[in-house]
Amino acid sequence: MTDPAAANPAGAVGYVMTHYPRNAQTFIAGEIDSVMATGMAVETFAMNRPDAVELAVPRARERSAATHYLKDRPLGAIGDAIALTLRHPIGMARIKWLALTSAGGSPRRMARRLAHFVQAARVARVAQRQGIRHLHAHFGLAPATIAWFASRIIALDGKPAGFSFTIHGFHDFVDPAETRLDLKAPAAAAVVCVSDFTRGQLFLQADSAIWPRAHVVRCGVDLTAWQFAPRERGSEAPTIVALGRLSPEKGFSVLLDAMARLRDAGVVARLLLIGEGPERGALEAAIARFDLADRVTLMGELAPADVRTELRRADIFCLPSFSEGLPVSIMEAMAAGVPVVTTWIAGIPELAENGVTAWTVPPARADALADALREAIENPALAATRAAAGRARVEQLHDQAANGRAMADLLRRLGA
């Protein structure tokens, strides 16, 4: 029988994710495309299937058809775990024990870890059949856990597959007991960080012995899909676009306060807020409280093509986050030539440099946010200068093709 790995001398890597494809995570699809463009074979694994809206996006059905969904056929995944346990009873018992002890005594977390263990068995079986030499997960939560367990399972057959994972920001660090970076990072061949800030946060939670294995590979955008177009102000009120999940850390309630301050100062502007999430009701209440119904529109979640359309029309992009890694939405706005107003937190200043490529203000300061928005509105020449500098910075740091090549090079060095 031909060894699948030998039949694929260029190597193969398995990407493990929570969802794939997903409109809110187009940067992952872009990275995978760019890695594959270097000649590397990629097999995709996702815990959850996309919904009908996400499948309507171009190439989504193609991506979905090629993806292994780990929550499909749960009895089959349990069967994989049983078969592997019969073949390697002691080794599988040790990995199961690792899953349970990594939960820190929480019954609910133990149940999740057991589910991840079973899903890891499914990944391991596919990886062995497909000759996958390395597993890479996006985000340090469940996908990294599954890749970690799967790499241990694969090694039981004497042909080890390493694993690595990419960490992004807030959700990867907010609950150390859940992410267990203190265990995953030492076990990983590498940890990829999307910004220097994210790498620093990893250093807070992981022993210094693993620091040399932390690599910064920034998220990228397809610069061919985001043509730079200088803003041309018309007679209508300037349009501010904000984009992100409607969740507390995005700071959209502060943006609504800033919009009210602009109105009270006689500054005419309208806000389109694109996204969906648990804060929608609170934001609707704030719009009513600030009497902003004629100035603010909640657009809901839009397909990537519709997001591009709105950004092309926008006069200003605003993201007033309290906590982030380094948002792809800022990269996209800068790539399109939209002047950016944001907060000076986390990895954002690595791209949005105050006074150079953007306006950045302290988080949770509606007054400072309103002042920055007002200057961007009332000084279009300055806004155009910063927008041009923003595009240049994105080309330098966040070119999807170049960053995909860097990721592929790293994966090859790791054994993929």
Tab-separated table of C-alpha atoms in Angstrom:
chain	number	residue	atom	x	y	z
A	1	MET	CA	0.000	0.000	0.000
A	2	THR	CA	1.273	3.479	-0.883
A	3	ASP	CA	2.036	5.704	2.066
A	4	PRO	CA	-0.142	8.853	1.619
A	5	ALA	CA	2.626	11.029	3.031
A	6	ALA	CA	5.110	9.628	0.551
A	7	ALA	CA	2.669	10.332	-2.274
A	8	ASN	CA	2.598	13.958	-1.238
A	9	PRO	CA	6.247	15.039	-0.969
A	10	ALA	CA	5.320	18.718	-0.698
A	11	GLY	CA	3.688	17.944	2.640
A	12	ALA	CA	0.154	18.469	3.835
A	13	VAL	CA	-1.348	20.492	6.656
A	14	GLY	CA	-4.709	20.232	8.328
A	15	TYR	CA	-6.391	23.475	9.383
A	16	VAL	CA	-8.733	23.173	12.383
A	17	MET	CA	-11.376	25.865	13.013
A	18	THR	CA	-14.671	26.463	14.781
A	19	HIS	CA	-16.506	27.412	11.553
A	20	TYR	CA	-15.491	27.285	7.914
A	21	PRO	CA	-16.226	29.138	5.766
A	22	ARG	CA	-17.435	32.081	7.854
A	23	ASN	CA	-18.227	35.622	6.727
A	24	ALA	CA	-16.749	37.138	9.876
A	25	GLN	CA	-13.481	35.226	9.355
A	26	THR	CA	-12.674	35.696	5.679
A	27	PHE	CA	-9.037	36.218	6.684
A	28	ILE	CA	-8.792	32.489	7.440
A	29	ALA	CA	-10.054	31.530	3.989
A	30	GLY	CA	-7.621	34.031	2.495
A	31	GLU	CA	-4.730	32.554	4.449
A	32	ILE	CA	-5.620	29.024	3.385
A	33	ASP	CA	-5.867	30.093	-0.267
A	34	SER	CA	-2.472	31.793	-0.051
A	35	VAL	CA	-0.858	28.786	1.636
A	36	MET	CA	-2.264	26.495	-1.053
A	37	ALA	CA	-0.980	28.858	-3.753
A	38	THR	CA	2.556	27.940	-2.642
A	39	GLY	CA	1.910	24.310	-3.534
A	40	MET	CA	1.093	23.054	-0.044
A	41	ALA	CA	-1.843	20.663	0.284
A	42	VAL	CA	-4.432	21.747	2.860
A	43	GLU	CA	-7.225	19.708	4.436
A	44	THR	CA	-9.824	21.718	6.353
A	45	PHE	CA	-11.621	20.681	9.538
A	46	ALA	CA	-14.359	22.697	11.245
A	47	MET	CA	-16.471	22.049	14.278
A	48	ASN	CA	-19.586	23.712	12.838
A	49	ARG	CA	-21.180	23.948	9.407
A	50	PRO	CA	-21.855	27.357	7.811
A	51	ASP	CA	-25.416	28.610	7.711
A	52	ALA	CA	-27.413	29.383	4.568
A	53	VAL	CA	-26.331	33.037	4.511
A	54	GLU	CA	-22.656	32.107	4.614
A	55	LEU	CA	-23.117	29.476	1.909
A	56	ALA	CA	-24.468	32.149	-0.438
A	57	VAL	CA	-21.027	33.779	-0.633
A	58	PRO	CA	-18.938	32.961	-3.747
A	59	ARG	CA	-16.802	29.818	-3.302
A	60	ALA	CA	-18.436	29.050	0.062
A	61	ARG	CA	-20.101	25.861	-1.167
A	62	GLU	CA	-16.833	24.725	-2.722
A	63	ARG	CA	-14.993	25.316	0.553
A	64	SER	CA	-17.740	23.611	2.548
A	65	ALA	CA	-17.791	20.541	0.319
A	66	ALA	CA	-14.069	20.010	0.942
A	67	THR	CA	-14.303	20.431	4.740
A	68	HIS	CA	-14.618	17.743	7.408
A	69	TYR	CA	-17.257	18.832	9.950
A	70	LEU	CA	-16.430	17.422	13.333
A	71	LYS	CA	-19.922	17.627	14.841
A	72	ASP	CA	-21.456	15.706	11.934
A	73	ARG	CA	-22.162	12.028	12.594
A	74	PRO	CA	-21.238	12.074	16.310
A	75	LEU	CA	-21.666	8.310	16.527
A	76	GLY	CA	-19.064	7.942	13.800
A	77	ALA	CA	-16.631	10.130	15.741
A	78	ILE	CA	-17.256	8.054	18.870
A	79	GLY	CA	-16.582	4.979	16.751
A	80	ASP	CA	-13.252	6.488	15.671
A	81	ALA	CA	-12.344	7.072	19.311
A	82	ILE	CA	-13.290	3.505	20.253
A	83	ALA	CA	-11.330	2.007	17.347
A	84	LEU	CA	-8.252	4.003	18.277
A	85	THR	CA	-8.670	3.030	21.926
A	86	LEU	CA	-8.819	-0.658	21.039
A	87	ARG	CA	-5.609	-0.260	19.021
A	88	HIS	CA	-3.794	1.896	21.591
A	89	PRO	CA	-5.554	1.414	24.943
A	90	ILE	CA	-2.836	2.877	27.155
A	91	GLY	CA	-1.982	5.797	24.872
A	92	MET	CA	-5.610	6.802	24.350
A	93	ALA	CA	-6.269	6.527	28.087
A	94	ARG	CA	-3.418	8.924	28.740
A	95	ILE	CA	-4.748	11.450	26.217
A	96	LYS	CA	-8.239	11.152	27.670
A	97	TRP	CA	-6.784	11.759	31.121
A	98	LEU	CA	-4.983	14.830	29.757
A	99	ALA	CA	-8.316	16.073	28.409
A	100	LEU	CA	-10.003	15.657	31.770
A	101	THR	CA	-7.212	17.107	33.906
A	102	SER	CA	-6.818	20.128	31.612
A	103	ALA	CA	-10.384	21.090	32.567
A	104	GLY	CA	-9.257	22.181	36.018
A	105	GLY	CA	-11.985	20.301	37.885
A	106	SER	CA	-14.960	22.017	36.195
A	107	PRO	CA	-17.620	19.398	35.286
A	108	ARG	CA	-18.899	21.489	32.390
A	109	ARG	CA	-15.387	22.006	31.065
A	110	MET	CA	-14.662	18.279	31.467
A	111	ALA	CA	-17.647	17.517	29.252
A	112	ARG	CA	-16.351	19.920	26.609
A	113	ARG	CA	-12.872	18.421	26.777
A	114	LEU	CA	-14.294	14.925	26.267
A	115	ALA	CA	-16.171	16.201	23.215
A	116	HIS	CA	-12.920	17.713	21.926
A	117	PHE	CA	-11.187	14.386	22.554
A	118	VAL	CA	-13.757	12.575	20.402
A	119	GLN	CA	-13.525	15.214	17.668
A	120	ALA	CA	-9.736	14.929	17.805
A	121	ALA	CA	-10.089	11.214	17.098
A	122	ARG	CA	-11.980	12.080	13.921
A	123	VAL	CA	-9.248	14.547	12.889
A	124	ALA	CA	-6.561	11.957	13.619
A	125	ARG	CA	-8.205	9.266	11.498
A	126	VAL	CA	-8.558	11.617	8.518
A	127	ALA	CA	-5.024	12.930	8.990
A	128	GLN	CA	-3.608	9.415	8.932
A	129	ARG	CA	-5.498	8.590	5.732
A	130	GLN	CA	-4.533	11.838	4.011
A	131	GLY	CA	-0.874	11.876	4.968
A	132	ILE	CA	-1.196	15.091	6.973
A	133	ARG	CA	2.083	15.913	8.671
A	134	HIS	CA	1.035	18.947	10.661
A	135	LEU	CA	-2.136	20.417	12.179
A	136	HIS	CA	-2.689	24.147	12.516
A	137	ALA	CA	-5.614	25.673	14.437
A	138	HIS	CA	-7.025	29.179	14.336
A	139	PHE	CA	-7.774	30.558	17.817
A	140	GLY	CA	-6.457	29.237	21.099
A	141	LEU	CA	-9.739	27.815	22.387
A	142	ALA	CA	-11.472	24.662	21.116
A	143	PRO	CA	-9.683	24.392	17.729
A	144	ALA	CA	-6.263	24.451	19.391
A	145	THR	CA	-7.460	21.911	21.956
A	146	ILE	CA	-8.634	19.552	19.208
A	147	ALA	CA	-5.382	19.943	17.230
A	148	TRP	CA	-3.388	19.312	20.421
A	149	PHE	CA	-5.221	16.085	21.246
A	150	ALA	CA	-5.232	14.930	17.604
A	151	SER	CA	-1.470	15.361	17.279
A	152	ARG	CA	-1.015	13.180	20.368
A	153	ILE	CA	-3.355	10.543	18.934
A	154	ILE	CA	-1.576	10.466	15.561
A	155	ALA	CA	1.756	9.959	17.323
A	156	LEU	CA	0.490	6.694	18.796
A	157	ASP	CA	1.033	5.050	15.394
A	158	GLY	CA	4.679	6.081	15.350
A	159	LYS	CA	4.352	8.769	12.659
A	160	PRO	CA	4.084	11.992	14.657
A	161	ALA	CA	2.256	15.037	13.342
A	162	GLY	CA	3.073	18.296	15.042
A	163	PHE	CA	0.577	21.025	15.789
A	164	SER	CA	0.561	24.790	16.011
A	165	PHE	CA	-2.108	27.430	16.451
A	166	THR	CA	-2.804	31.077	15.798
A	167	ILE	CA	-3.948	33.349	18.614
A	168	HIS	CA	-5.718	36.602	17.860
A	169	GLY	CA	-6.730	38.535	20.946
A	170	PHE	CA	-9.448	39.061	23.549
A	171	HIS	CA	-11.121	35.633	23.507
A	172	ASP	CA	-7.790	33.801	23.493
A	173	PHE	CA	-6.696	35.455	26.743
A	174	VAL	CA	-9.780	36.391	28.733
A	175	ASP	CA	-10.233	32.960	30.383
A	176	PRO	CA	-6.897	31.203	31.038
A	177	ALA	CA	-8.655	28.246	32.661
A	178	GLU	CA	-10.493	27.609	29.397
A	179	THR	CA	-7.701	28.268	26.898
A	180	ARG	CA	-4.932	26.600	28.961
A	181	LEU	CA	-2.217	28.292	26.955
A	182	ASP	CA	0.111	27.283	29.777
A	183	LEU	CA	-0.314	23.682	28.566
A	184	LYS	CA	-0.917	24.098	24.830
A	185	ALA	CA	1.923	26.500	24.097
A	186	PRO	CA	4.671	24.228	25.490
A	187	ALA	CA	3.175	21.248	23.617
A	188	ALA	CA	2.955	23.120	20.295
A	189	ALA	CA	5.678	23.267	17.693
A	190	ALA	CA	4.872	26.975	17.323
A	191	VAL	CA	2.358	29.583	18.346
A	192	VAL	CA	1.483	32.133	15.676
A	193	CYS	CA	0.497	35.607	16.873
A	194	VAL	CA	-1.331	38.136	14.698
A	195	SER	CA	0.459	41.124	16.229
A	196	ASP	CA	3.359	42.018	18.462
A	197	PHE	CA	0.820	42.855	21.165
A	198	THR	CA	-0.695	39.367	20.931
A	199	ARG	CA	2.776	37.863	21.213
A	200	GLY	CA	3.321	39.881	24.374
A	201	GLN	CA	0.072	38.603	25.853
A	202	LEU	CA	1.215	35.053	25.141
A	203	PHE	CA	4.429	35.779	27.027
A	204	LEU	CA	2.327	36.687	30.072
A	205	GLN	CA	0.711	33.253	30.145
A	206	ALA	CA	3.456	30.936	28.925
A	207	ASP	CA	6.848	29.993	30.312
A	208	SER	CA	9.807	31.843	28.818
A	209	ALA	CA	11.164	28.562	27.442
A	210	ILE	CA	8.567	28.659	24.651
A	211	TRP	CA	9.063	32.326	23.694
A	212	PRO	CA	11.380	31.502	20.759
A	213	ARG	CA	8.536	29.423	19.277
A	214	ALA	CA	6.160	32.411	19.149
A	215	HIS	CA	6.032	33.884	15.637
A	216	VAL	CA	4.241	36.978	14.392
A	217	VAL	CA	2.406	36.316	11.116
A	218	ARG	CA	-0.116	39.064	10.579
A	219	CYS	CA	-3.566	38.591	9.085
A	220	GLY	CA	-3.788	39.755	5.511
A	221	VAL	CA	-6.270	41.179	3.058
A	222	ASP	CA	-6.539	40.580	-0.666
A	223	LEU	CA	-5.197	43.870	-1.998
A	224	THR	CA	-6.517	43.071	-5.473
A	225	ALA	CA	-10.064	43.020	-4.059
A	226	TRP	CA	-9.605	46.313	-2.187
A	227	GLN	CA	-8.751	48.979	-4.704
A	228	PHE	CA	-7.641	52.249	-3.123
A	229	ALA	CA	-10.095	55.045	-3.938
A	230	PRO	CA	-9.726	58.537	-2.397
A	231	ARG	CA	-12.904	59.809	-0.749
A	232	GLU	CA	-14.880	62.392	-2.689
A	233	ARG	CA	-17.207	64.357	-0.444
A	234	GLY	CA	-20.571	65.198	-1.962
A	235	SER	CA	-23.385	67.370	-0.727
A	236	GLU	CA	-24.879	64.634	1.454
A	237	ALA	CA	-24.028	64.125	5.117
A	238	PRO	CA	-20.709	62.281	5.576
A	239	THR	CA	-21.162	58.564	6.212
A	240	ILE	CA	-19.347	56.853	9.070
A	241	VAL	CA	-19.200	53.065	8.822
A	242	ALA	CA	-18.543	50.860	11.855
A	243	LEU	CA	-18.103	47.117	11.458
A	244	GLY	CA	-17.915	44.327	14.005
A	245	ARG	CA	-19.788	41.906	16.194
A	246	LEU	CA	-22.344	43.676	18.365
A	247	SER	CA	-20.659	42.702	21.612
A	248	PRO	CA	-19.489	44.730	24.618
A	249	GLU	CA	-15.778	44.783	23.783
A	250	LYS	CA	-16.401	46.600	20.476
A	251	GLY	CA	-17.415	49.785	22.282
A	252	PHE	CA	-20.279	50.703	19.959
A	253	SER	CA	-22.263	52.230	22.825
A	254	VAL	CA	-19.492	54.819	23.179
A	255	LEU	CA	-19.719	55.520	19.450
A	256	LEU	CA	-23.446	56.249	19.830
A	257	ASP	CA	-22.610	58.691	22.631
A	258	ALA	CA	-20.068	60.340	20.309
A	259	MET	CA	-22.672	60.596	17.547
A	260	ALA	CA	-24.983	62.428	19.959
A	261	ARG	CA	-22.153	64.814	20.845
A	262	LEU	CA	-21.512	65.509	17.153
A	263	ARG	CA	-25.187	66.313	16.651
A	264	ASP	CA	-25.217	68.625	19.666
A	265	ALA	CA	-22.148	70.408	18.254
A	266	GLY	CA	-23.944	70.977	14.942
A	267	VAL	CA	-21.894	68.413	12.980
A	268	VAL	CA	-23.983	66.577	10.398
A	269	ALA	CA	-23.099	62.893	9.900
A	270	ARG	CA	-24.774	59.512	9.691
A	271	LEU	CA	-23.606	56.156	11.020
A	272	LEU	CA	-24.033	52.717	9.465
A	273	LEU	CA	-23.285	49.987	12.010
A	274	ILE	CA	-22.657	46.631	10.303
A	275	GLY	CA	-22.777	43.474	12.384
A	276	GLU	CA	-24.932	41.319	14.587
A	277	GLY	CA	-24.609	40.059	18.128
A	278	PRO	CA	-25.862	40.040	21.720
A	279	GLU	CA	-25.635	43.810	22.206
A	280	ARG	CA	-28.180	44.629	19.502
A	281	GLY	CA	-31.016	45.224	21.972
A	282	ALA	CA	-28.866	47.462	24.170
A	283	LEU	CA	-27.714	49.446	21.143
A	284	GLU	CA	-31.292	49.879	19.919
A	285	ALA	CA	-32.192	51.216	23.363
A	286	ALA	CA	-29.222	53.604	23.264
A	287	ILE	CA	-30.240	54.886	19.838
A	288	ALA	CA	-33.669	55.697	21.258
A	289	ARG	CA	-32.208	57.231	24.419
A	290	PHE	CA	-29.859	59.500	22.446
A	291	ASP	CA	-32.603	60.246	19.885
A	292	LEU	CA	-30.401	59.092	17.003
A	293	ALA	CA	-32.905	57.192	14.878
A	294	ASP	CA	-32.456	59.659	12.011
A	295	ARG	CA	-28.647	59.390	12.133
A	296	VAL	CA	-27.858	55.746	12.949
A	297	THR	CA	-28.802	52.579	11.047
A	298	LEU	CA	-28.159	49.071	12.336
A	299	MET	CA	-27.414	47.148	9.144
A	300	GLY	CA	-27.140	43.653	10.588
A	301	GLU	CA	-24.564	41.188	9.273
A	302	LEU	CA	-23.703	41.624	5.606
A	303	ALA	CA	-22.012	39.369	3.085
A	304	PRO	CA	-18.369	40.265	2.324
A	305	ALA	CA	-19.276	41.747	-1.064
A	306	ASP	CA	-21.859	44.020	0.572
A	307	VAL	CA	-19.333	45.077	3.213
A	308	ARG	CA	-16.946	46.078	0.430
A	309	THR	CA	-19.712	48.115	-1.188
A	310	GLU	CA	-20.445	50.014	2.021
A	311	LEU	CA	-16.774	50.687	2.687
A	312	ARG	CA	-16.309	52.017	-0.844
A	313	ARG	CA	-19.135	54.479	-0.159
A	314	ALA	CA	-17.968	55.441	3.336
A	315	ASP	CA	-16.319	58.727	4.226
A	316	ILE	CA	-14.914	57.498	7.563
A	317	PHE	CA	-14.448	54.124	9.257
A	318	CYS	CA	-14.726	53.929	13.050
A	319	LEU	CA	-13.954	51.077	15.441
A	320	PRO	CA	-14.105	52.205	19.110
A	321	SER	CA	-13.071	48.897	20.700
A	322	PHE	CA	-12.170	48.313	24.331
A	323	SER	CA	-10.300	45.066	23.569
A	324	GLU	CA	-8.936	43.583	20.347
A	325	GLY	CA	-6.099	41.692	18.743
A	326	LEU	CA	-5.632	43.566	15.478
A	327	PRO	CA	-8.949	43.877	13.606
A	328	VAL	CA	-9.078	42.867	9.951
A	329	SER	CA	-11.861	45.430	9.462
A	330	ILE	CA	-9.328	48.242	9.963
A	331	MET	CA	-7.042	46.647	7.364
A	332	GLU	CA	-9.915	46.467	4.888
A	333	ALA	CA	-10.978	50.063	5.483
A	334	MET	CA	-7.426	51.318	4.995
A	335	ALA	CA	-6.991	49.169	1.891
A	336	ALA	CA	-10.114	50.779	0.430
A	337	GLY	CA	-8.889	54.305	1.199
A	338	VAL	CA	-11.290	55.070	4.044
A	339	PRO	CA	-9.899	57.355	6.789
A	340	VAL	CA	-9.881	55.484	10.111
A	341	VAL	CA	-10.821	56.613	13.614
A	342	THR	CA	-10.207	54.012	16.306
A	343	THR	CA	-8.821	53.413	19.799
A	344	TRP	CA	-5.191	53.055	20.872
A	345	ILE	CA	-5.531	49.616	22.434
A	346	ALA	CA	-3.932	46.180	21.962
A	347	GLY	CA	-2.373	45.652	18.515
A	348	ILE	CA	-4.280	48.454	16.797
A	349	PRO	CA	-1.467	51.063	17.015
A	350	GLU	CA	0.799	48.704	15.036
A	351	LEU	CA	-1.371	49.569	12.041
A	352	ALA	CA	-3.398	52.635	13.034
A	353	GLU	CA	-0.730	55.119	14.115
A	354	ASN	CA	-2.180	58.305	15.527
A	355	GLY	CA	-1.436	61.333	13.385
A	356	VAL	CA	0.088	59.218	10.607
A	357	THR	CA	-2.248	56.490	9.315
A	358	ALA	CA	-5.315	57.193	11.473
A	359	TRP	CA	-6.859	58.988	14.405
A	360	THR	CA	-6.549	56.922	17.584
A	361	VAL	CA	-8.104	57.916	20.892
A	362	PRO	CA	-8.333	56.441	24.401
A	363	PRO	CA	-10.980	53.709	24.759
A	364	ALA	CA	-14.292	54.560	26.464
A	365	ARG	CA	-13.843	58.286	25.819
A	366	ALA	CA	-16.887	59.475	23.879
A	367	ASP	CA	-15.616	63.061	24.005
A	368	ALA	CA	-12.252	62.180	22.434
A	369	LEU	CA	-13.945	59.959	19.857
A	370	ALA	CA	-16.327	62.760	18.893
A	371	ASP	CA	-13.431	65.220	18.562
A	372	ALA	CA	-11.506	62.861	16.280
A	373	LEU	CA	-14.554	62.160	14.128
A	374	ARG	CA	-15.235	65.878	13.873
A	375	GLU	CA	-11.688	66.609	12.698
A	376	ALA	CA	-11.859	63.803	10.138
A	377	ILE	CA	-15.167	65.213	8.855
A	378	GLU	CA	-14.157	68.877	8.806
A	379	ASN	CA	-10.628	68.432	7.453
A	380	PRO	CA	-10.962	66.230	4.354
A	381	ALA	CA	-7.445	67.068	3.139
A	382	LEU	CA	-5.931	65.728	6.355
A	383	ALA	CA	-8.219	62.700	6.169
A	384	ALA	CA	-7.027	62.001	2.618
A	385	THR	CA	-3.375	62.201	3.684
A	386	ARG	CA	-3.888	59.715	6.516
A	387	ALA	CA	-5.939	57.415	4.284
A	388	ALA	CA	-3.104	57.259	1.735
A	389	ALA	CA	-0.617	56.494	4.515
A	390	GLY	CA	-2.977	53.803	5.806
A	391	ARG	CA	-3.078	52.079	2.441
A	392	ALA	CA	0.726	52.118	2.284
A	393	ARG	CA	0.936	50.585	5.776
A	394	VAL	CA	-1.498	47.803	4.835
A	395	GLU	CA	0.525	47.035	1.710
A	396	GLN	CA	3.631	46.827	3.874
A	397	LEU	CA	2.267	44.677	6.710
A	398	HIS	CA	-0.958	42.981	5.641
A	399	ASP	CA	-0.647	41.763	2.051
A	400	GLN	CA	-2.530	38.457	2.089
A	401	ALA	CA	-0.332	36.847	-0.564
A	402	ALA	CA	2.938	37.783	1.151
A	403	ASN	CA	1.698	36.775	4.603
A	404	GLY	CA	0.355	33.499	3.219
A	405	ARG	CA	3.809	32.717	1.848
A	406	ALA	CA	5.306	33.482	5.260
A	407	MET	CA	2.787	31.150	6.888
A	408	ALA	CA	3.524	28.390	4.379
A	409	ASP	CA	7.268	28.785	4.989
A	410	LEU	CA	6.710	28.450	8.739
A	411	LEU	CA	4.503	25.369	8.309
A	412	ARG	CA	7.159	23.731	6.132
A	413	ARG	CA	9.817	24.425	8.750
A	414	LEU	CA	7.513	22.799	11.290
A	415	GLY	CA	7.381	19.634	9.185
A	416	ALA	CA	4.257	20.039	7.055
